[in-house]
Amino acid sequence: MGDANKIARKIYSGFVSSDRISGLPEELRCKILSYLNAEEAVRASILSSIWKDMWMIMPQILLSDESSLGCTESSPEIARFKFITLVDLTLARHKGTLDTISIELRKRNYDDDELGRWVDMLSEKKPLGIAIKLPKFTVHMIPSSLFLIGGLERLHLERCIIRLPPTFEGFQLLKVLKLESFFSADDSDISKLISNSPLLGTLVLDDIFNTSFLNIRAEALHTLVVKGYFDYLHLHAPNLTHACFVAHNYFEDYESDPVQDGFEDYLEQAFGSLVRIKTLSVNYRFLMYLSKGNLLTKLPGALGHLTTITIEGCLQNRAELLAACALFQNAPMLRELEIWSQNLIGEDIIFNENPRFDEDYSNIEAPTLDRLVTIIFHDFMALECEIALLGSLLSWAPALEEVKIDVDKRMMGQCICKETEKLLALPRASTKAKI
């Protein structure tokens, strides 16, 4: 792929004679042009009669208003008009099989009518993959005709409002779905979009806005990323192997101890179906979300294959640690734990006295970490909460072999000798554990 991209750039720049590669098969020449954006591909097609109109059968098309088209124009309106003309011309005249098309609108605002016209033209082309990325600080309603395109395998939408048409019957061949910075007119639309895609294997929901109830039911799903604002998460994905959950909500009201009666079972709702999960990443706010509910839940069969957990946040309070312990307790095969400190105390911590840490971890019931062999701790700042957390983990893991600690780059040059001595003196359940 890298070599083809270099060749395409050299052709466009005139550094390679077109005669040297004009004898290549048409399919390969089309592939080479696909590494250029649409404007560059059109210009490269005038090199010789053999390359003429080659852009009209390219399998991949990139239409971006960040290309050189119109960049030298003094009038933004002229540049906008030229780009609209380019998109209209490309979609109207392309006559080959279209594998992937990307429309990236980064610099200027466009009317809903223009976006609707382009999507309608795409629905006639029936590409296998579509990516539509809209400008920052703007949102557009995605035309309903997009959700009626048959044969779609990959869909990537960015900064948009999603409203499914009443006639939506699902994407029967969709395998990859990425939604970024999106709104949904109705929470059920996202659930319906996912559940009516029976082959969906990769799902990325990034920067979710204004979603109260996130219900994900996907039998074939193997990779999942969820980031954003949501109040409730229900997940049914028995074939999921890799998952990442990053909550942006700030959950203030939580219980300081595990609770059972009268509370939602967030742990079971999120992880109860994950019988094949191998790697799991969560942030501290997602742990706070779990801590609002019952943390005493046992998940028989679920998380039984989970070997790696990554936590973004230092577990600076009891609720976060209790939620993490609930995960540990339900993951008997856990072998590696990775923690990214991401301290919330502020930059002035480096220049001021180490803040006091009042949480008591000593009376927390030890989770089962019999197979944990590696702990990796990133962005270590020698804070009391970090040392307390590592102390607990060292006392809970009888098979631990290694603790790797990366010091935060902001601490370079700071003296942390006393804190290091305290860390090295912590008691360890494993005689093999090395720091």
Coordinates of C-alpha atoms in Angstrom, one line a residue:
M1 CA 0.0 0.0 0.0
G2 CA 2.8 2.4 0.9
D3 CA 4.7 1.8 -2.4
A4 CA 1.5 2.4 -4.4
N5 CA 0.9 5.7 -2.6
K6 CA 4.5 6.8 -3.3
I7 CA 4.1 6.0 -7.0
A8 CA 0.8 7.9 -7.2
R9 CA 2.4 11.0 -5.6
K10 CA 5.3 10.9 -8.0
I11 CA 3.0 10.6 -11.0
Y12 CA 1.0 13.5 -9.8
S13 CA 4.1 15.6 -9.1
G14 CA 5.7 14.7 -12.5
F15 CA 8.7 13.0 -11.0
V16 CA 7.9 9.7 -12.8
S17 CA 7.2 9.5 -16.5
S18 CA 3.8 8.1 -17.2
D19 CA 5.3 6.0 -20.0
R20 CA 7.2 3.9 -17.5
I21 CA 4.0 2.6 -15.9
S22 CA 1.4 3.1 -18.7
G23 CA 1.9 -0.6 -19.6
L24 CA 0.5 -1.7 -16.2
P25 CA -2.9 -3.4 -16.2
E26 CA -5.9 -1.1 -16.0
E27 CA -6.9 -2.5 -12.6
L28 CA -3.5 -1.6 -11.1
R29 CA -3.5 1.9 -12.7
C30 CA -6.9 2.5 -11.1
K31 CA -5.6 1.3 -7.8
I32 CA -2.6 3.7 -8.0
L33 CA -4.9 6.6 -8.7
S34 CA -7.1 5.7 -5.8
Y35 CA -4.3 6.9 -3.4
L36 CA -4.9 10.4 -4.7
N37 CA -7.8 12.6 -3.8
A38 CA -10.4 13.1 -6.6
E39 CA -9.0 16.4 -7.8
E40 CA -5.5 15.0 -8.1
A41 CA -6.7 11.9 -9.8
V42 CA -8.5 14.0 -12.5
R43 CA -5.4 16.0 -13.1
A44 CA -3.2 12.9 -13.3
S45 CA -5.5 11.5 -15.9
I46 CA -4.4 14.0 -18.5
L47 CA -0.9 12.6 -18.6
S48 CA -1.6 10.5 -21.6
S49 CA -4.4 9.0 -23.6
I50 CA -3.9 5.7 -21.8
W51 CA -4.7 7.5 -18.4
K52 CA -7.5 9.5 -19.8
D53 CA -10.8 9.1 -17.9
M54 CA -9.1 6.5 -15.7
W55 CA -10.5 8.5 -12.7
M56 CA -14.0 7.5 -13.7
I57 CA -13.4 3.9 -12.8
M58 CA -11.3 4.2 -9.7
P59 CA -12.5 1.8 -7.0
Q60 CA -11.8 4.3 -4.1
I61 CA -12.7 8.0 -4.2
L62 CA -11.7 10.7 -1.7
L63 CA -13.5 14.0 -2.0
S64 CA -12.1 16.5 0.4
D65 CA -12.4 20.3 0.5
E66 CA -9.0 20.4 2.2
S67 CA -7.4 19.5 -1.1
S68 CA -5.5 22.1 -3.2
L69 CA -8.7 22.9 -5.1
G70 CA -9.6 26.5 -4.5
C71 CA -7.0 27.1 -1.8
T72 CA -5.5 30.0 -3.8
E73 CA -8.8 31.6 -4.4
S74 CA -9.4 34.9 -2.7
S75 CA -13.1 34.2 -2.4
P76 CA -14.3 31.4 -0.2
E77 CA -17.5 31.3 -2.2
I78 CA -15.6 30.5 -5.4
A79 CA -13.6 27.7 -3.6
R80 CA -16.9 26.3 -2.3
F81 CA -18.5 26.5 -5.7
K82 CA -15.6 24.6 -7.3
F83 CA -15.7 21.9 -4.7
I84 CA -19.4 21.4 -5.1
T85 CA -18.9 21.2 -8.9
L86 CA -16.1 18.6 -8.4
V87 CA -18.3 16.4 -6.2
D88 CA -21.3 16.6 -8.6
L89 CA -19.1 15.8 -11.6
T90 CA -17.3 12.9 -9.9
L91 CA -20.5 11.3 -8.6
A92 CA -22.3 11.8 -11.9
R93 CA -19.6 10.6 -14.3
H94 CA -18.1 7.7 -12.3
K95 CA -19.1 4.5 -14.1
G96 CA -17.0 1.7 -12.5
T97 CA -17.6 -0.5 -9.4
L98 CA -17.2 1.7 -6.4
D99 CA -15.6 0.0 -3.3
T100 CA -15.3 3.0 -1.0
I101 CA -16.1 6.7 -1.2
S102 CA -15.2 9.4 1.4
I103 CA -16.7 12.8 1.4
E104 CA -14.8 15.1 3.9
L105 CA -16.2 18.5 4.4
R106 CA -13.7 20.2 6.7
K107 CA -13.4 23.9 5.8
R108 CA -16.8 25.2 4.8
N109 CA -20.5 24.8 5.5
Y110 CA -22.7 23.2 3.0
D111 CA -26.5 23.1 2.6
D112 CA -28.6 20.1 3.6
D113 CA -29.8 20.1 -0.1
E114 CA -26.3 19.6 -1.3
L115 CA -25.6 16.8 1.1
G116 CA -29.0 15.2 0.3
R117 CA -28.2 15.4 -3.5
W118 CA -24.8 13.7 -3.0
V119 CA -26.3 10.9 -0.9
D120 CA -29.1 10.3 -3.4
M121 CA -26.4 10.0 -6.1
L122 CA -24.5 7.6 -3.9
S123 CA -27.6 5.4 -3.4
E124 CA -27.6 4.8 -7.2
K125 CA -23.8 3.9 -7.2
K126 CA -24.3 1.3 -4.3
P127 CA -20.7 1.5 -2.9
L128 CA -19.5 -1.1 -0.4
G129 CA -18.1 1.6 1.9
I130 CA -19.2 5.2 2.7
A131 CA -17.5 7.8 4.9
I132 CA -19.1 11.2 5.4
K133 CA -17.3 13.7 7.7
L134 CA -18.8 17.1 8.3
P135 CA -17.1 20.3 9.6
K136 CA -16.6 21.1 13.2
F137 CA -19.2 22.9 15.1
T138 CA -21.9 21.9 12.6
V139 CA -24.3 19.0 12.5
H140 CA -26.5 17.9 9.6
M141 CA -29.3 15.5 9.4
I142 CA -28.2 12.5 7.4
P143 CA -30.5 12.0 4.4
S144 CA -32.8 9.0 4.9
S145 CA -31.8 7.6 1.5
L146 CA -28.4 6.6 3.0
F147 CA -30.1 4.0 5.1
L148 CA -31.8 2.4 2.1
I149 CA -28.5 1.6 0.3
G150 CA -28.3 -2.2 -0.1
G151 CA -25.0 -4.0 0.0
L152 CA -23.3 -1.6 2.3
E153 CA -20.4 -3.2 4.2
R154 CA -18.7 -0.2 5.9
L155 CA -20.3 3.1 7.2
H156 CA -18.5 6.0 8.9
L157 CA -20.5 9.1 9.8
E158 CA -19.0 12.1 11.7
R159 CA -20.9 15.1 13.2
C160 CA -24.4 14.2 12.1
I161 CA -27.9 13.7 13.3
I162 CA -29.3 10.2 12.7
R163 CA -33.0 9.5 12.1
L164 CA -33.9 6.2 10.6
P165 CA -36.7 6.2 8.0
P166 CA -39.8 4.2 8.9
T167 CA -39.0 1.8 6.0
F168 CA -35.5 0.9 7.3
E169 CA -35.1 -2.8 7.2
G170 CA -31.4 -3.0 8.3
F171 CA -28.0 -3.3 6.6
Q172 CA -27.8 -7.0 5.9
L173 CA -24.2 -7.0 4.9
L174 CA -22.8 -4.2 7.2
K175 CA -19.6 -5.3 9.0
V176 CA -18.1 -2.0 10.2
L177 CA -20.0 0.9 11.7
K178 CA -18.3 4.1 13.0
L179 CA -20.4 7.0 14.4
E180 CA -18.5 10.0 15.7
S181 CA -19.8 13.2 17.4
F182 CA -23.3 12.3 16.6
F183 CA -26.8 13.0 17.8
S184 CA -29.8 10.6 17.6
A185 CA -33.3 11.9 17.2
D186 CA -34.4 8.9 19.2
D187 CA -32.3 6.5 21.3
S188 CA -34.1 3.5 19.7
D189 CA -32.8 4.5 16.2
I190 CA -29.2 3.7 17.2
S191 CA -30.3 0.4 18.8
K192 CA -32.3 -0.5 15.7
L193 CA -29.4 0.4 13.4
I194 CA -27.1 -1.9 15.3
S195 CA -29.5 -4.8 15.9
N196 CA -30.7 -4.8 12.3
S197 CA -27.1 -5.3 11.0
P198 CA -26.7 -9.1 11.6
L199 CA -23.0 -9.3 10.3
L200 CA -21.8 -6.3 12.3
G201 CA -18.3 -7.1 13.6
T202 CA -16.8 -3.7 14.5
L203 CA -18.7 -0.9 16.2
V204 CA -17.3 2.4 17.2
L205 CA -19.5 5.0 19.0
D206 CA -17.2 7.9 19.7
D207 CA -18.2 11.2 21.3
I208 CA -21.9 10.3 21.9
F209 CA -24.2 13.2 22.7
N210 CA -27.5 13.3 24.5
T211 CA -28.1 9.5 24.7
S212 CA -30.1 8.3 27.7
F213 CA -30.4 4.6 27.1
L214 CA -27.7 2.9 25.0
N215 CA -28.9 -0.6 24.0
I216 CA -26.5 -2.7 22.0
R217 CA -27.5 -6.1 20.8
A218 CA -25.2 -7.6 18.2
E219 CA -24.6 -11.3 18.0
A220 CA -21.6 -11.1 15.6
L221 CA -19.9 -8.2 17.2
H222 CA -16.2 -8.8 18.1
T223 CA -14.8 -5.3 18.6
L224 CA -16.6 -2.4 20.4
V225 CA -15.6 1.1 21.4
V226 CA -18.1 3.3 23.3
K227 CA -17.1 6.9 24.3
G228 CA -19.4 9.7 25.3
Y229 CA -22.4 10.7 27.4
F230 CA -24.9 8.0 28.3
D231 CA -27.0 7.3 31.3
Y232 CA -27.6 3.5 30.9
L233 CA -25.8 0.8 29.0
H234 CA -27.3 -2.5 28.1
L235 CA -25.0 -4.8 26.1
H236 CA -25.7 -8.2 24.5
A237 CA -22.7 -9.3 22.5
P238 CA -21.8 -13.0 23.2
N239 CA -19.0 -13.0 20.6
L240 CA -17.3 -9.8 21.7
T241 CA -13.5 -10.2 22.3
H242 CA -12.2 -6.6 22.6
A243 CA -14.1 -3.7 24.2
C244 CA -13.4 -0.1 25.4
F245 CA -15.8 2.0 27.5
V246 CA -15.1 5.6 28.2
A247 CA -17.9 7.5 30.0
H248 CA -17.8 11.3 29.9
N249 CA -20.6 11.8 32.5
Y250 CA -19.6 13.0 35.9
F251 CA -21.4 10.7 38.4
E252 CA -21.4 12.6 41.7
D253 CA -23.8 10.4 43.8
Y254 CA -22.4 7.0 44.5
E255 CA -22.2 4.5 47.4
S256 CA -19.0 4.0 49.3
D257 CA -19.5 0.3 49.7
P258 CA -20.9 -2.5 47.5
V259 CA -24.7 -2.5 47.4
Q260 CA -27.2 -5.1 46.4
D261 CA -30.8 -4.6 47.2
G262 CA -32.8 -1.8 45.5
F263 CA -30.0 -0.8 43.0
E264 CA -29.7 -1.3 39.3
D265 CA -27.4 -4.2 38.2
Y266 CA -25.2 -2.1 35.9
L267 CA -22.4 -4.7 36.1
E268 CA -24.6 -7.5 34.8
Q269 CA -26.3 -5.3 32.2
A270 CA -22.9 -4.3 30.7
F271 CA -20.9 -7.5 31.0
G272 CA -23.3 -10.4 31.7
S273 CA -23.2 -11.6 28.0
L274 CA -19.5 -11.3 27.4
V275 CA -18.5 -14.9 27.5
R276 CA -15.6 -14.5 25.0
I277 CA -14.1 -11.2 26.0
K278 CA -10.3 -11.1 26.1
T279 CA -9.3 -7.5 26.5
L280 CA -11.3 -4.7 28.3
S281 CA -10.5 -1.0 28.7
V282 CA -12.5 1.3 30.9
N283 CA -12.0 4.8 32.3
Y284 CA -12.5 6.0 35.9
R285 CA -15.9 7.6 35.1
F286 CA -17.2 4.3 33.7
L287 CA -16.2 2.7 37.0
M288 CA -18.1 5.4 38.8
Y289 CA -21.1 4.5 36.6
L290 CA -20.8 0.8 37.6
S291 CA -20.4 1.8 41.3
K292 CA -23.9 3.3 41.3
G293 CA -25.4 -0.2 41.1
N294 CA -24.9 -3.6 42.6
L295 CA -21.2 -4.5 42.8
L296 CA -21.8 -7.9 44.5
T297 CA -23.1 -9.5 41.3
K298 CA -21.5 -12.7 40.2
L299 CA -21.3 -13.2 36.4
P300 CA -21.0 -17.0 35.9
G301 CA -19.5 -17.7 32.5
A302 CA -19.0 -14.1 31.6
L303 CA -15.5 -12.6 31.7
G304 CA -14.1 -16.1 32.0
H305 CA -11.6 -15.5 29.1
L306 CA -10.7 -12.0 30.1
T307 CA -6.9 -11.8 30.3
T308 CA -6.1 -8.0 30.0
I309 CA -7.7 -5.0 31.7
T310 CA -6.8 -1.4 31.0
I311 CA -8.0 1.3 33.4
E312 CA -7.7 5.0 32.5
G313 CA -7.5 6.8 35.9
C314 CA -5.7 6.2 39.1
L315 CA -8.7 4.9 41.2
Q316 CA -8.4 7.9 43.5
N317 CA -11.5 7.1 45.5
R318 CA -13.1 4.1 47.1
A319 CA -16.1 3.8 44.7
E320 CA -13.7 3.5 41.7
L321 CA -11.6 0.9 43.4
L322 CA -14.7 -1.2 44.4
A323 CA -16.0 -1.2 40.9
A324 CA -12.5 -2.3 39.6
C325 CA -12.5 -5.0 42.2
A326 CA -15.9 -6.2 41.0
L327 CA -14.3 -6.7 37.6
F328 CA -11.3 -8.4 39.0
Q329 CA -13.4 -10.8 41.0
N330 CA -15.3 -11.9 37.9
A331 CA -12.2 -12.3 35.7
P332 CA -10.4 -15.4 37.1
M333 CA -8.0 -15.6 34.1
L334 CA -6.7 -12.0 34.4
R335 CA -3.0 -11.9 33.6
E336 CA -2.2 -8.3 32.8
L337 CA -3.4 -5.0 34.3
E338 CA -2.5 -1.7 32.7
I339 CA -3.2 1.6 34.4
W340 CA -3.0 5.1 33.0
S341 CA -2.9 7.5 36.0
Q342 CA -4.4 10.6 34.3
N343 CA -4.4 12.4 37.7
L344 CA -7.1 15.1 38.0
I345 CA -5.3 17.2 40.6
G346 CA -3.7 19.6 38.1
E347 CA -0.4 20.7 36.7
D348 CA 0.6 22.5 40.0
I349 CA 1.0 19.2 41.7
I350 CA 4.6 19.1 40.4
F351 CA 5.6 22.3 42.2
N352 CA 3.5 22.0 45.4
E353 CA 3.4 19.6 48.3
N354 CA 2.0 16.1 47.6
P355 CA -1.8 16.4 48.3
R356 CA -3.2 14.5 51.2
F357 CA -4.9 11.2 50.4
D358 CA -7.6 10.2 52.9
E359 CA -9.0 7.1 51.3
D360 CA -8.5 3.8 53.3
Y361 CA -8.0 0.8 51.1
S362 CA -7.0 -1.6 53.9
N363 CA -10.5 -2.8 54.7
I364 CA -11.6 -3.6 51.1
E365 CA -12.2 -7.3 50.6
A366 CA -9.3 -8.6 48.5
P367 CA -10.4 -9.7 45.0
T368 CA -9.1 -12.9 43.4
L369 CA -6.0 -12.1 41.4
D370 CA -4.4 -15.5 41.4
R371 CA -3.2 -15.4 37.8
L372 CA -2.1 -11.8 37.5
V373 CA 1.5 -11.7 36.5
T374 CA 2.1 -8.2 35.1
I375 CA 1.1 -4.7 36.2
I376 CA 2.0 -1.7 34.0
F377 CA 1.5 1.7 35.5
H378 CA 1.8 4.8 33.2
D379 CA 2.3 8.5 34.1
F380 CA 3.4 7.7 37.7
M381 CA 3.7 10.9 39.8
A382 CA 4.5 9.3 43.2
L383 CA 1.2 10.5 44.7
E384 CA -0.2 8.9 47.8
C385 CA -3.2 7.5 45.9
E386 CA -0.9 5.8 43.4
I387 CA 1.3 4.2 46.0
A388 CA -1.8 3.1 48.0
L389 CA -3.2 1.5 44.9
L390 CA 0.0 -0.3 44.0
G391 CA 0.3 -1.4 47.6
S392 CA -3.1 -3.0 47.4
L393 CA -2.4 -4.8 44.1
L394 CA 0.9 -6.1 45.4
S395 CA -0.8 -7.6 48.4
W396 CA -3.6 -9.2 46.3
A397 CA -1.6 -10.9 43.6
P398 CA 0.3 -14.1 44.7
A399 CA 1.6 -14.9 41.2
L400 CA 2.8 -11.4 40.3
E401 CA 6.1 -11.4 38.5
E402 CA 6.6 -7.8 37.3
V403 CA 5.4 -4.2 38.0
K404 CA 6.5 -1.8 35.2
I405 CA 6.3 1.9 36.2
D406 CA 6.6 4.7 33.7
V407 CA 7.2 8.1 35.5
D408 CA 5.2 11.0 34.2
K409 CA 7.3 13.1 31.9
R410 CA 6.3 16.2 33.9
M411 CA 8.1 14.7 36.9
M412 CA 11.5 14.5 35.1
G413 CA 14.0 16.3 37.2
Q414 CA 11.8 16.2 40.4
C415 CA 13.1 14.3 43.4
I416 CA 10.9 11.3 44.2
C417 CA 13.4 9.3 46.2
K418 CA 11.4 9.1 49.4
E419 CA 8.3 8.0 47.5
T420 CA 10.3 5.4 45.5
E421 CA 11.7 4.0 48.7
K422 CA 8.2 3.7 50.1
L423 CA 7.1 2.0 47.0
L424 CA 9.9 -0.5 47.0
A425 CA 9.3 -1.3 50.7
L426 CA 5.6 -2.3 50.1
P427 CA 4.9 -5.9 51.2
R428 CA 4.2 -8.3 48.3
A429 CA 2.1 -11.5 48.2
S430 CA 4.4 -12.9 45.5
T431 CA 8.1 -13.6 46.2
K432 CA 8.8 -13.3 42.5
A433 CA 7.4 -9.8 42.1
K434 CA 9.9 -7.3 40.8
I435 CA 9.3 -3.5 40.5

